[in-house]
Amino acid sequence: MVNLYILNGPKIGRSFELREGVSLLGRSPENDICINDNTVSRKHLKIVVQEDRYFITDLWSQNKTFYGGEYLVPDQEMEIVEGAPVAIGMTVIGLGEKCKDKISSYMETATLIRRGLPSGGAFEDRRKRAWQKRGDLHSRLTAILQEDLPLKQRLDEVLSHIFHHLKRLDRGAFVLVEPRSLEIKESIFRFSKPGRGEKASYSEKAVKVVLKAGKPVVYSKSYMEDRDGVVDTLKVLKIESVLCLPLIGGSGVIGAMYLDSLKRPDGFRKDDILDLLYIAQRIAVTVESDRFAADILDAARNLTGDDIA
């Protein structure tokens, strides 16, 4: 018997017990596992458990299934490794107990955010409209991540769509690191409004805190508690509010997603933070898979001595 875990998405942290044999997963309640996510197809994935081996098949889903650095060919069965992330739309799932450590920090943050959300009446109407906009954003991001483009270009487009969705924000960056040393390998930076002559920058202190702790943080200049000295740095950099989220892969923290507002101390609402948590984890899967594919390509070049495209 094995458990399926939701590593990222509306039901993050939830688990489902998979029986021996075939289980169907999708948005429709007719499936064995129902995932309430508009980027997941009604019948999205077939999962087969055979003792200690696991197989998945994409069922011609609209937003496809992403595993091991590539999108699955529909109707072709693929064996997967326990604990490895599988992206279905904007939701990420995994099989086996190895998944638990990957969701703990996100679970803590998501639970605290949900507890602080109001309910009832006009708020529920606004929340429905907000979820519709989020569905739009998730569909666009899924399409971007499926494009055959360099990783840097895809991440730049992701930031562009986040800015379109959250107009209170001014700057964003993806900071990618080597998991063991946390040495920065690459940074992708973008302003919300193109054509600004300012130098690309972000709060390095906030990013370092997140990379080290592996947990999301939100800061504003008005915060009184500042154990890490980040708020003082924001005052110097003239930043009103910051949200920084870790990108967590199977090998640990592989980077951070950074967003800030130069004018708004309330740049991040609770619903926004929850939504961005989901996006960050989906991005982590893409980054790790891209690195895996690059490592395989390098290994092939070393073995053959050829310049493989």
PDB file of C-alpha atoms in Angstrom:
ATOM      1  CA  MET A   1       0.000   0.000   0.000  1.00  0.00           C
ATOM      2  CA  VAL A   2       1.338   3.454  -0.923  1.00  0.00           C
ATOM      3  CA  ASN A   3       0.116   7.010  -0.369  1.00  0.00           C
ATOM      4  CA  LEU A   4      -0.172   9.730  -3.004  1.00  0.00           C
ATOM      5  CA  TYR A   5       0.638  13.213  -1.657  1.00  0.00           C
ATOM      6  CA  ILE A   6      -0.387  16.611  -3.013  1.00  0.00           C
ATOM      7  CA  LEU A   7       2.926  18.493  -2.922  1.00  0.00           C
ATOM      8  CA  ASN A   8       1.481  21.688  -4.345  1.00  0.00           C
ATOM      9  CA  GLY A   9      -1.955  22.977  -5.307  1.00  0.00           C
ATOM     10  CA  PRO A  10      -5.353  23.734  -3.723  1.00  0.00           C
ATOM     11  CA  LYS A  11      -5.208  20.575  -1.577  1.00  0.00           C
ATOM     12  CA  ILE A  12      -1.525  20.794  -0.611  1.00  0.00           C
ATOM     13  CA  GLY A  13      -0.597  18.306   2.098  1.00  0.00           C
ATOM     14  CA  ARG A  14      -3.559  16.002   1.495  1.00  0.00           C
ATOM     15  CA  SER A  15      -2.823  12.310   0.949  1.00  0.00           C
ATOM     16  CA  PHE A  16      -4.705   9.471  -0.757  1.00  0.00           C
ATOM     17  CA  GLU A  17      -4.195   5.764  -0.194  1.00  0.00           C
ATOM     18  CA  LEU A  18      -3.583   3.932  -3.454  1.00  0.00           C
ATOM     19  CA  ARG A  19      -4.664   0.327  -3.762  1.00  0.00           C
ATOM     20  CA  GLU A  20      -2.812  -2.332  -5.736  1.00  0.00           C
ATOM     21  CA  GLY A  21      -3.735  -2.044  -9.406  1.00  0.00           C
ATOM     22  CA  VAL A  22      -5.264   0.875 -11.319  1.00  0.00           C
ATOM     23  CA  SER A  23      -6.398   4.249  -9.924  1.00  0.00           C
ATOM     24  CA  LEU A  24      -7.692   7.176 -11.987  1.00  0.00           C
ATOM     25  CA  LEU A  25      -6.947  10.810 -11.111  1.00  0.00           C
ATOM     26  CA  GLY A  26      -8.613  13.969 -12.411  1.00  0.00           C
ATOM     27  CA  ARG A  27     -10.952  16.870 -11.707  1.00  0.00           C
ATOM     28  CA  SER A  28     -14.147  14.817 -12.056  1.00  0.00           C
ATOM     29  CA  PRO A  29     -15.576  13.273  -8.859  1.00  0.00           C
ATOM     30  CA  GLU A  30     -15.959  10.034 -10.829  1.00  0.00           C
ATOM     31  CA  ASN A  31     -12.211   9.441 -10.467  1.00  0.00           C
ATOM     32  CA  ASP A  32     -10.646   7.447  -7.638  1.00  0.00           C
ATOM     33  CA  ILE A  33      -8.700  10.622  -6.767  1.00  0.00           C
ATOM     34  CA  CYS A  34     -10.453  13.943  -7.371  1.00  0.00           C
ATOM     35  CA  ILE A  35      -8.235  17.049  -7.685  1.00  0.00           C
ATOM     36  CA  ASN A  36     -10.201  20.301  -7.584  1.00  0.00           C
ATOM     37  CA  ASP A  37      -7.887  22.331  -9.832  1.00  0.00           C
ATOM     38  CA  ASN A  38      -9.063  23.910 -13.097  1.00  0.00           C
ATOM     39  CA  THR A  39      -5.682  23.192 -14.745  1.00  0.00           C
ATOM     40  CA  VAL A  40      -6.233  19.446 -14.160  1.00  0.00           C
ATOM     41  CA  SER A  41      -8.364  17.658 -16.779  1.00  0.00           C
ATOM     42  CA  ARG A  42     -11.549  15.799 -15.841  1.00  0.00           C
ATOM     43  CA  LYS A  43      -9.720  12.523 -16.488  1.00  0.00           C
ATOM     44  CA  HIS A  44      -6.034  13.381 -16.339  1.00  0.00           C
ATOM     45  CA  LEU A  45      -3.884  10.477 -15.173  1.00  0.00           C
ATOM     46  CA  LYS A  46      -3.890   6.707 -14.721  1.00  0.00           C
ATOM     47  CA  ILE A  47      -1.744   5.333 -11.880  1.00  0.00           C
ATOM     48  CA  VAL A  48      -0.814   1.663 -11.606  1.00  0.00           C
ATOM     49  CA  VAL A  49       0.680   0.178  -8.434  1.00  0.00           C
ATOM     50  CA  GLN A  50       2.418  -3.187  -8.836  1.00  0.00           C
ATOM     51  CA  GLU A  51       3.934  -4.167  -5.487  1.00  0.00           C
ATOM     52  CA  ASP A  52       6.842  -1.662  -5.082  1.00  0.00           C
ATOM     53  CA  ARG A  53       6.713  -0.322  -8.671  1.00  0.00           C
ATOM     54  CA  TYR A  54       4.634   2.629  -9.878  1.00  0.00           C
ATOM     55  CA  PHE A  55       3.490   3.527 -13.399  1.00  0.00           C
ATOM     56  CA  ILE A  56       1.609   6.553 -14.730  1.00  0.00           C
ATOM     57  CA  THR A  57      -0.144   7.262 -18.046  1.00  0.00           C
ATOM     58  CA  ASP A  58      -1.368  10.652 -19.265  1.00  0.00           C
ATOM     59  CA  LEU A  59      -4.977  10.364 -20.486  1.00  0.00           C
ATOM     60  CA  TRP A  60      -4.774  13.005 -23.243  1.00  0.00           C
ATOM     61  CA  SER A  61      -5.031  15.802 -20.682  1.00  0.00           C
ATOM     62  CA  GLN A  62      -5.252  19.403 -21.885  1.00  0.00           C
ATOM     63  CA  ASN A  63      -2.321  20.719 -19.803  1.00  0.00           C
ATOM     64  CA  LYS A  64      -0.323  17.468 -19.981  1.00  0.00           C
ATOM     65  CA  THR A  65       1.726  15.617 -17.360  1.00  0.00           C
ATOM     66  CA  PHE A  66       5.322  16.603 -16.594  1.00  0.00           C
ATOM     67  CA  TYR A  67       7.827  14.116 -15.145  1.00  0.00           C
ATOM     68  CA  GLY A  68      11.591  13.644 -15.282  1.00  0.00           C
ATOM     69  CA  GLY A  69      12.267  16.715 -17.402  1.00  0.00           C
ATOM     70  CA  GLU A  70       9.691  16.057 -20.119  1.00  0.00           C
ATOM     71  CA  TYR A  71       5.985  15.930 -20.874  1.00  0.00           C
ATOM     72  CA  LEU A  72       4.560  12.442 -21.073  1.00  0.00           C
ATOM     73  CA  VAL A  73       3.332  11.133 -24.409  1.00  0.00           C
ATOM     74  CA  PRO A  74      -0.408  10.448 -23.990  1.00  0.00           C
ATOM     75  CA  ASP A  75      -1.405   6.804 -23.627  1.00  0.00           C
ATOM     76  CA  GLN A  76       2.211   5.703 -23.089  1.00  0.00           C
ATOM     77  CA  GLU A  77       2.938   4.207 -19.687  1.00  0.00           C
ATOM     78  CA  MET A  78       5.928   5.567 -17.719  1.00  0.00           C
ATOM     79  CA  GLU A  79       7.497   4.025 -14.616  1.00  0.00           C
ATOM     80  CA  ILE A  80       8.218   6.622 -11.913  1.00  0.00           C
ATOM     81  CA  VAL A  81      10.454   6.767  -8.854  1.00  0.00           C
ATOM     82  CA  GLU A  82       9.069   7.012  -5.322  1.00  0.00           C
ATOM     83  CA  GLY A  83       9.184  10.601  -4.062  1.00  0.00           C
ATOM     84  CA  ALA A  84       9.779  12.168  -7.487  1.00  0.00           C
ATOM     85  CA  PRO A  85       7.437  15.091  -8.315  1.00  0.00           C
ATOM     86  CA  VAL A  86       4.837  14.742 -11.071  1.00  0.00           C
ATOM     87  CA  ALA A  87       3.190  17.940 -12.347  1.00  0.00           C
ATOM     88  CA  ILE A  88      -0.397  17.767 -13.579  1.00  0.00           C
ATOM     89  CA  GLY A  89      -1.354  21.270 -14.667  1.00  0.00           C
ATOM     90  CA  MET A  90      -0.324  23.526 -11.763  1.00  0.00           C
ATOM     91  CA  THR A  91      -0.741  20.772  -9.163  1.00  0.00           C
ATOM     92  CA  VAL A  92       2.263  18.670  -8.155  1.00  0.00           C
ATOM     93  CA  ILE A  93       1.892  15.153  -6.762  1.00  0.00           C
ATOM     94  CA  GLY A  94       4.266  12.460  -5.529  1.00  0.00           C
ATOM     95  CA  LEU A  95       4.097   8.828  -4.391  1.00  0.00           C
ATOM     96  CA  GLY A  96       5.540   7.442  -1.183  1.00  0.00           C
ATOM     97  CA  GLU A  97       6.729   8.658   2.199  1.00  0.00           C
ATOM     98  CA  LYS A  98       9.734  10.501   0.746  1.00  0.00           C
ATOM     99  CA  CYS A  99       7.323  13.268  -0.301  1.00  0.00           C
ATOM    100  CA  LYS A 100       6.530  14.390   3.253  1.00  0.00           C
ATOM    101  CA  ASP A 101       9.666  16.465   3.830  1.00  0.00           C
ATOM    102  CA  LYS A 102       9.074  18.411   0.605  1.00  0.00           C
ATOM    103  CA  ILE A 103       5.768  19.894   1.743  1.00  0.00           C
ATOM    104  CA  SER A 104       6.254  20.573   5.474  1.00  0.00           C
ATOM    105  CA  SER A 105       7.394  24.216   5.278  1.00  0.00           C
ATOM    106  CA  TYR A 106       4.782  25.081   2.651  1.00  0.00           C
ATOM    107  CA  MET A 107       2.077  23.339   4.686  1.00  0.00           C
ATOM    108  CA  GLU A 108       2.863  25.421   7.795  1.00  0.00           C
ATOM    109  CA  THR A 109       2.681  28.689   5.857  1.00  0.00           C
ATOM    110  CA  ALA A 110      -0.432  27.752   3.863  1.00  0.00           C
ATOM    111  CA  THR A 111      -2.290  26.705   7.039  1.00  0.00           C
ATOM    112  CA  LEU A 112      -1.491  29.987   8.803  1.00  0.00           C
ATOM    113  CA  ILE A 113      -2.639  31.998   5.775  1.00  0.00           C
ATOM    114  CA  ARG A 114      -5.941  30.114   5.444  1.00  0.00           C
ATOM    115  CA  ARG A 115      -6.708  30.640   9.140  1.00  0.00           C
ATOM    116  CA  GLY A 116      -6.376  34.390   8.665  1.00  0.00           C
ATOM    117  CA  LEU A 117      -8.794  34.630   5.742  1.00  0.00           C
ATOM    118  CA  PRO A 118     -12.282  36.060   6.431  1.00  0.00           C
ATOM    119  CA  SER A 119     -15.430  34.327   5.175  1.00  0.00           C
ATOM    120  CA  GLY A 120     -19.053  34.867   4.223  1.00  0.00           C
ATOM    121  CA  GLY A 121     -21.152  37.337   2.212  1.00  0.00           C
ATOM    122  CA  ALA A 122     -19.471  39.792  -0.116  1.00  0.00           C
ATOM    123  CA  PHE A 123     -16.076  38.266   0.640  1.00  0.00           C
ATOM    124  CA  GLU A 124     -17.167  34.931  -0.839  1.00  0.00           C
ATOM    125  CA  ASP A 125     -18.216  36.705  -4.062  1.00  0.00           C
ATOM    126  CA  ARG A 126     -14.865  38.452  -4.286  1.00  0.00           C
ATOM    127  CA  ARG A 127     -13.115  35.190  -3.551  1.00  0.00           C
ATOM    128  CA  LYS A 128     -14.940  33.417  -6.413  1.00  0.00           C
ATOM    129  CA  ARG A 129     -13.866  36.162  -8.819  1.00  0.00           C
ATOM    130  CA  ALA A 130     -10.328  35.918  -7.488  1.00  0.00           C
ATOM    131  CA  TRP A 131     -10.261  32.145  -8.040  1.00  0.00           C
ATOM    132  CA  GLN A 132     -11.406  32.673 -11.624  1.00  0.00           C
ATOM    133  CA  LYS A 133      -8.515  35.077 -12.208  1.00  0.00           C
ATOM    134  CA  ARG A 134      -6.141  32.601 -10.564  1.00  0.00           C
ATOM    135  CA  GLY A 135      -7.375  29.859 -12.872  1.00  0.00           C
ATOM    136  CA  ASP A 136      -6.522  32.143 -15.768  1.00  0.00           C
ATOM    137  CA  LEU A 137      -3.052  32.802 -14.392  1.00  0.00           C
ATOM    138  CA  HIS A 138      -2.366  29.120 -13.718  1.00  0.00           C
ATOM    139  CA  SER A 139      -3.452  28.150 -17.244  1.00  0.00           C
ATOM    140  CA  ARG A 140      -1.136  30.767 -18.745  1.00  0.00           C
ATOM    141  CA  LEU A 141       1.787  29.695 -16.584  1.00  0.00           C
ATOM    142  CA  THR A 142       1.219  26.039 -17.458  1.00  0.00           C
ATOM    143  CA  ALA A 143       1.317  26.980 -21.153  1.00  0.00           C
ATOM    144  CA  ILE A 144       4.549  28.973 -20.651  1.00  0.00           C
ATOM    145  CA  LEU A 145       6.271  26.113 -18.847  1.00  0.00           C
ATOM    146  CA  GLN A 146       5.350  23.776 -21.706  1.00  0.00           C
ATOM    147  CA  GLU A 147       6.998  25.998 -24.334  1.00  0.00           C
ATOM    148  CA  ASP A 148      10.197  24.815 -25.992  1.00  0.00           C
ATOM    149  CA  LEU A 149      12.214  27.818 -24.814  1.00  0.00           C
ATOM    150  CA  PRO A 150      15.343  28.301 -22.657  1.00  0.00           C
ATOM    151  CA  LEU A 151      14.566  28.185 -18.929  1.00  0.00           C
ATOM    152  CA  LYS A 152      15.630  31.800 -18.442  1.00  0.00           C
ATOM    153  CA  GLN A 153      13.143  33.012 -21.051  1.00  0.00           C
ATOM    154  CA  ARG A 154      10.290  30.958 -19.549  1.00  0.00           C
ATOM    155  CA  LEU A 155      10.960  32.304 -16.052  1.00  0.00           C
ATOM    156  CA  ASP A 156      11.046  35.861 -17.399  1.00  0.00           C
ATOM    157  CA  GLU A 157       7.611  35.297 -18.965  1.00  0.00           C
ATOM    158  CA  VAL A 158       6.323  33.863 -15.675  1.00  0.00           C
ATOM    159  CA  LEU A 159       7.305  37.088 -13.899  1.00  0.00           C
ATOM    160  CA  SER A 160       5.566  39.107 -16.613  1.00  0.00           C
ATOM    161  CA  HIS A 161       2.286  37.251 -16.040  1.00  0.00           C
ATOM    162  CA  ILE A 162       2.581  37.554 -12.249  1.00  0.00           C
ATOM    163  CA  PHE A 163       2.939  41.326 -12.639  1.00  0.00           C
ATOM    164  CA  HIS A 164      -0.116  41.404 -14.894  1.00  0.00           C
ATOM    165  CA  HIS A 165      -2.086  39.533 -12.223  1.00  0.00           C
ATOM    166  CA  LEU A 166      -0.711  41.463  -9.212  1.00  0.00           C
ATOM    167  CA  LYS A 167      -0.433  45.083 -10.275  1.00  0.00           C
ATOM    168  CA  ARG A 168       0.758  46.239  -6.833  1.00  0.00           C
ATOM    169  CA  LEU A 169       4.187  44.712  -7.431  1.00  0.00           C
ATOM    170  CA  ASP A 170       7.206  46.473  -8.939  1.00  0.00           C
ATOM    171  CA  ARG A 171      10.041  43.968  -9.232  1.00  0.00           C
ATOM    172  CA  GLY A 172      10.636  40.242  -9.273  1.00  0.00           C
ATOM    173  CA  ALA A 173      13.469  37.764  -9.556  1.00  0.00           C
ATOM    174  CA  PHE A 174      14.259  34.064  -9.629  1.00  0.00           C
ATOM    175  CA  VAL A 175      17.533  33.308  -7.847  1.00  0.00           C
ATOM    176  CA  LEU A 176      18.796  29.801  -8.686  1.00  0.00           C
ATOM    177  CA  VAL A 177      21.408  28.150  -6.489  1.00  0.00           C
ATOM    178  CA  GLU A 178      23.498  24.990  -6.142  1.00  0.00           C
ATOM    179  CA  PRO A 179      21.545  22.917  -3.569  1.00  0.00           C
ATOM    180  CA  ARG A 180      24.414  21.864  -1.299  1.00  0.00           C
ATOM    181  CA  SER A 181      26.433  25.073  -1.082  1.00  0.00           C
ATOM    182  CA  LEU A 182      23.541  27.487  -1.842  1.00  0.00           C
ATOM    183  CA  GLU A 183      25.951  29.286  -4.174  1.00  0.00           C
ATOM    184  CA  ILE A 184      24.035  31.510  -6.600  1.00  0.00           C
ATOM    185  CA  LYS A 185      24.257  30.135 -10.147  1.00  0.00           C
ATOM    186  CA  GLU A 186      21.875  32.442 -11.993  1.00  0.00           C
ATOM    187  CA  SER A 187      19.460  35.312 -11.370  1.00  0.00           C
ATOM    188  CA  ILE A 188      16.550  36.282 -13.616  1.00  0.00           C
ATOM    189  CA  PHE A 189      15.316  39.794 -12.807  1.00  0.00           C
ATOM    190  CA  ARG A 190      12.400  41.810 -14.195  1.00  0.00           C
ATOM    191  CA  PHE A 191      10.618  45.126 -13.555  1.00  0.00           C
ATOM    192  CA  SER A 192       6.821  45.201 -13.719  1.00  0.00           C
ATOM    193  CA  LYS A 193       7.047  48.114 -16.146  1.00  0.00           C
ATOM    194  CA  PRO A 194       9.579  47.740 -18.981  1.00  0.00           C
ATOM    195  CA  GLY A 195      11.886  50.545 -19.980  1.00  0.00           C
ATOM    196  CA  ARG A 196      12.935  51.606 -16.470  1.00  0.00           C
ATOM    197  CA  GLY A 197      16.531  52.727 -16.355  1.00  0.00           C
ATOM    198  CA  GLU A 198      17.198  51.397 -12.870  1.00  0.00           C
ATOM    199  CA  LYS A 199      19.815  48.764 -12.156  1.00  0.00           C
ATOM    200  CA  ALA A 200      18.487  45.242 -11.576  1.00  0.00           C
ATOM    201  CA  SER A 201      18.492  44.572  -7.837  1.00  0.00           C
ATOM    202  CA  TYR A 202      16.688  42.822  -4.998  1.00  0.00           C
ATOM    203  CA  SER A 203      17.059  42.427  -1.246  1.00  0.00           C
ATOM    204  CA  GLU A 204      19.918  39.934  -1.041  1.00  0.00           C
ATOM    205  CA  LYS A 205      19.433  39.656   2.724  1.00  0.00           C
ATOM    206  CA  ALA A 206      15.812  38.510   2.354  1.00  0.00           C
ATOM    207  CA  VAL A 207      16.845  35.939  -0.260  1.00  0.00           C
ATOM    208  CA  LYS A 208      19.653  34.587   1.962  1.00  0.00           C
ATOM    209  CA  VAL A 209      17.238  34.146   4.881  1.00  0.00           C
ATOM    210  CA  VAL A 210      14.858  32.122   2.701  1.00  0.00           C
ATOM    211  CA  LEU A 211      17.607  29.996   1.121  1.00  0.00           C
ATOM    212  CA  LYS A 212      18.999  29.136   4.534  1.00  0.00           C
ATOM    213  CA  ALA A 213      15.674  28.457   6.301  1.00  0.00           C
ATOM    214  CA  GLY A 214      13.846  26.897   3.350  1.00  0.00           C
ATOM    215  CA  LYS A 215      10.656  28.710   4.373  1.00  0.00           C
ATOM    216  CA  PRO A 216       8.680  31.625   2.857  1.00  0.00           C
ATOM    217  CA  VAL A 217       8.984  35.083   4.407  1.00  0.00           C
ATOM    218  CA  VAL A 218       7.043  38.337   4.094  1.00  0.00           C
ATOM    219  CA  TYR A 219       8.558  41.647   5.194  1.00  0.00           C
ATOM    220  CA  SER A 220       7.474  45.253   5.246  1.00  0.00           C
ATOM    221  CA  LYS A 221       9.123  48.421   6.557  1.00  0.00           C
ATOM    222  CA  SER A 222       6.413  48.688   9.207  1.00  0.00           C
ATOM    223  CA  TYR A 223       7.296  45.342  10.847  1.00  0.00           C
ATOM    224  CA  MET A 224       8.562  45.766  14.388  1.00  0.00           C
ATOM    225  CA  GLU A 225      10.191  42.332  14.737  1.00  0.00           C
ATOM    226  CA  ASP A 226      13.360  42.041  12.672  1.00  0.00           C
ATOM    227  CA  ARG A 227      15.590  39.256  13.965  1.00  0.00           C
ATOM    228  CA  ASP A 228      17.479  38.951  10.681  1.00  0.00           C
ATOM    229  CA  GLY A 229      18.016  42.675  10.040  1.00  0.00           C
ATOM    230  CA  VAL A 230      16.006  42.507   6.800  1.00  0.00           C
ATOM    231  CA  VAL A 231      13.649  45.389   7.608  1.00  0.00           C
ATOM    232  CA  ASP A 232      16.556  47.787   8.148  1.00  0.00           C
ATOM    233  CA  THR A 233      17.876  46.749   4.740  1.00  0.00           C
ATOM    234  CA  LEU A 234      14.484  47.469   3.143  1.00  0.00           C
ATOM    235  CA  LYS A 235      14.575  50.986   4.537  1.00  0.00           C
ATOM    236  CA  VAL A 236      17.991  51.580   2.999  1.00  0.00           C
ATOM    237  CA  LEU A 237      16.875  50.115  -0.355  1.00  0.00           C
ATOM    238  CA  LYS A 238      13.575  52.073  -0.204  1.00  0.00           C
ATOM    239  CA  ILE A 239      11.469  48.902  -0.499  1.00  0.00           C
ATOM    240  CA  GLU A 240       8.041  48.958   1.152  1.00  0.00           C
ATOM    241  CA  SER A 241       7.275  45.204   1.186  1.00  0.00           C
ATOM    242  CA  VAL A 242       8.872  41.912   0.134  1.00  0.00           C
ATOM    243  CA  LEU A 243       7.704  38.350  -0.414  1.00  0.00           C
ATOM    244  CA  CYS A 244      10.369  35.677  -0.875  1.00  0.00           C
ATOM    245  CA  LEU A 245       9.578  31.980  -1.397  1.00  0.00           C
ATOM    246  CA  PRO A 246      11.959  29.006  -1.532  1.00  0.00           C
ATOM    247  CA  LEU A 247      12.058  26.771  -4.606  1.00  0.00           C
ATOM    248  CA  ILE A 248      12.236  23.288  -3.090  1.00  0.00           C
ATOM    249  CA  GLY A 249      13.160  20.253  -5.170  1.00  0.00           C
ATOM    250  CA  GLY A 250      14.099  16.669  -4.432  1.00  0.00           C
ATOM    251  CA  SER A 251      17.686  17.722  -3.727  1.00  0.00           C
ATOM    252  CA  GLY A 252      16.658  20.478  -1.291  1.00  0.00           C
ATOM    253  CA  VAL A 253      16.436  24.237  -1.757  1.00  0.00           C
ATOM    254  CA  ILE A 254      17.339  25.022  -5.379  1.00  0.00           C
ATOM    255  CA  GLY A 255      16.498  28.721  -5.427  1.00  0.00           C
ATOM    256  CA  ALA A 256      14.093  31.473  -4.432  1.00  0.00           C
ATOM    257  CA  MET A 257      11.299  33.505  -6.002  1.00  0.00           C
ATOM    258  CA  TYR A 258      11.525  37.169  -4.958  1.00  0.00           C
ATOM    259  CA  LEU A 259       8.841  39.858  -5.382  1.00  0.00           C
ATOM    260  CA  ASP A 260       8.630  43.370  -3.955  1.00  0.00           C
ATOM    261  CA  SER A 261       6.665  46.606  -3.946  1.00  0.00           C
ATOM    262  CA  LEU A 262       8.479  49.944  -3.831  1.00  0.00           C
ATOM    263  CA  LYS A 263       5.362  51.938  -2.930  1.00  0.00           C
ATOM    264  CA  ARG A 264       2.930  49.648  -1.091  1.00  0.00           C
ATOM    265  CA  PRO A 265       3.524  48.368   2.463  1.00  0.00           C
ATOM    266  CA  ASP A 266       0.481  46.125   1.838  1.00  0.00           C
ATOM    267  CA  GLY A 267       1.865  44.739  -1.402  1.00  0.00           C
ATOM    268  CA  PHE A 268       0.896  41.164  -0.562  1.00  0.00           C
ATOM    269  CA  ARG A 269      -2.533  39.953   0.498  1.00  0.00           C
ATOM    270  CA  LYS A 270      -3.068  36.583   2.153  1.00  0.00           C
ATOM    271  CA  ASP A 271      -4.782  35.053  -0.874  1.00  0.00           C
ATOM    272  CA  ASP A 272      -1.940  36.290  -3.096  1.00  0.00           C
ATOM    273  CA  ILE A 273       0.684  34.660  -0.882  1.00  0.00           C
ATOM    274  CA  LEU A 274      -1.139  31.329  -0.913  1.00  0.00           C
ATOM    275  CA  ASP A 275      -1.406  31.459  -4.696  1.00  0.00           C
ATOM    276  CA  LEU A 276       2.277  32.360  -5.116  1.00  0.00           C
ATOM    277  CA  LEU A 277       3.244  29.437  -2.851  1.00  0.00           C
ATOM    278  CA  TYR A 278       1.648  27.077  -5.361  1.00  0.00           C
ATOM    279  CA  ILE A 279       3.345  28.795  -8.296  1.00  0.00           C
ATOM    280  CA  ALA A 280       6.775  28.676  -6.631  1.00  0.00           C
ATOM    281  CA  GLN A 281       6.569  24.931  -6.083  1.00  0.00           C
ATOM    282  CA  ARG A 282       5.487  24.344  -9.702  1.00  0.00           C
ATOM    283  CA  ILE A 283       8.445  26.452 -10.848  1.00  0.00           C
ATOM    284  CA  ALA A 284      10.756  24.353  -8.636  1.00  0.00           C
ATOM    285  CA  VAL A 285       9.687  21.210 -10.493  1.00  0.00           C
ATOM    286  CA  THR A 286      10.445  22.875 -13.829  1.00  0.00           C
ATOM    287  CA  VAL A 287      13.868  24.157 -12.713  1.00  0.00           C
ATOM    288  CA  GLU A 288      14.917  20.802 -11.272  1.00  0.00           C
ATOM    289  CA  SER A 289      13.728  18.919 -14.361  1.00  0.00           C
ATOM    290  CA  ASP A 290      15.578  21.346 -16.632  1.00  0.00           C
ATOM    291  CA  ARG A 291      18.779  20.755 -14.651  1.00  0.00           C
ATOM    292  CA  PHE A 292      18.262  16.992 -14.818  1.00  0.00           C
ATOM    293  CA  ALA A 293      17.872  17.142 -18.610  1.00  0.00           C
ATOM    294  CA  ALA A 294      21.014  19.310 -18.883  1.00  0.00           C
ATOM    295  CA  ASP A 295      23.007  16.826 -16.760  1.00  0.00           C
ATOM    296  CA  ILE A 296      21.913  13.929 -18.987  1.00  0.00           C
ATOM    297  CA  LEU A 297      22.940  15.909 -22.082  1.00  0.00           C
ATOM    298  CA  ASP A 298      26.363  16.711 -20.585  1.00  0.00           C
ATOM    299  CA  ALA A 299      26.891  13.062 -19.670  1.00  0.00           C
ATOM    300  CA  ALA A 300      26.058  12.004 -23.243  1.00  0.00           C
ATOM    301  CA  ARG A 301      28.511  14.549 -24.634  1.00  0.00           C
ATOM    302  CA  ASN A 302      31.268  13.322 -22.334  1.00  0.00           C
ATOM    303  CA  LEU A 303      30.677   9.701 -23.370  1.00  0.00           C
ATOM    304  CA  THR A 304      30.512  10.314 -27.105  1.00  0.00           C
ATOM    305  CA  GLY A 305      32.700  13.380 -27.468  1.00  0.00           C
ATOM    306  CA  ASP A 306      30.058  14.753 -29.837  1.00  0.00           C
ATOM    307  CA  ASP A 307      28.428  18.166 -29.831  1.00  0.00           C
ATOM    308  CA  ILE A 308      24.885  16.956 -29.166  1.00  0.00           C
ATOM    309  CA  ALA A 309      22.182  19.578 -29.764  1.00  0.00           C
TER     310      ALA A 309
END
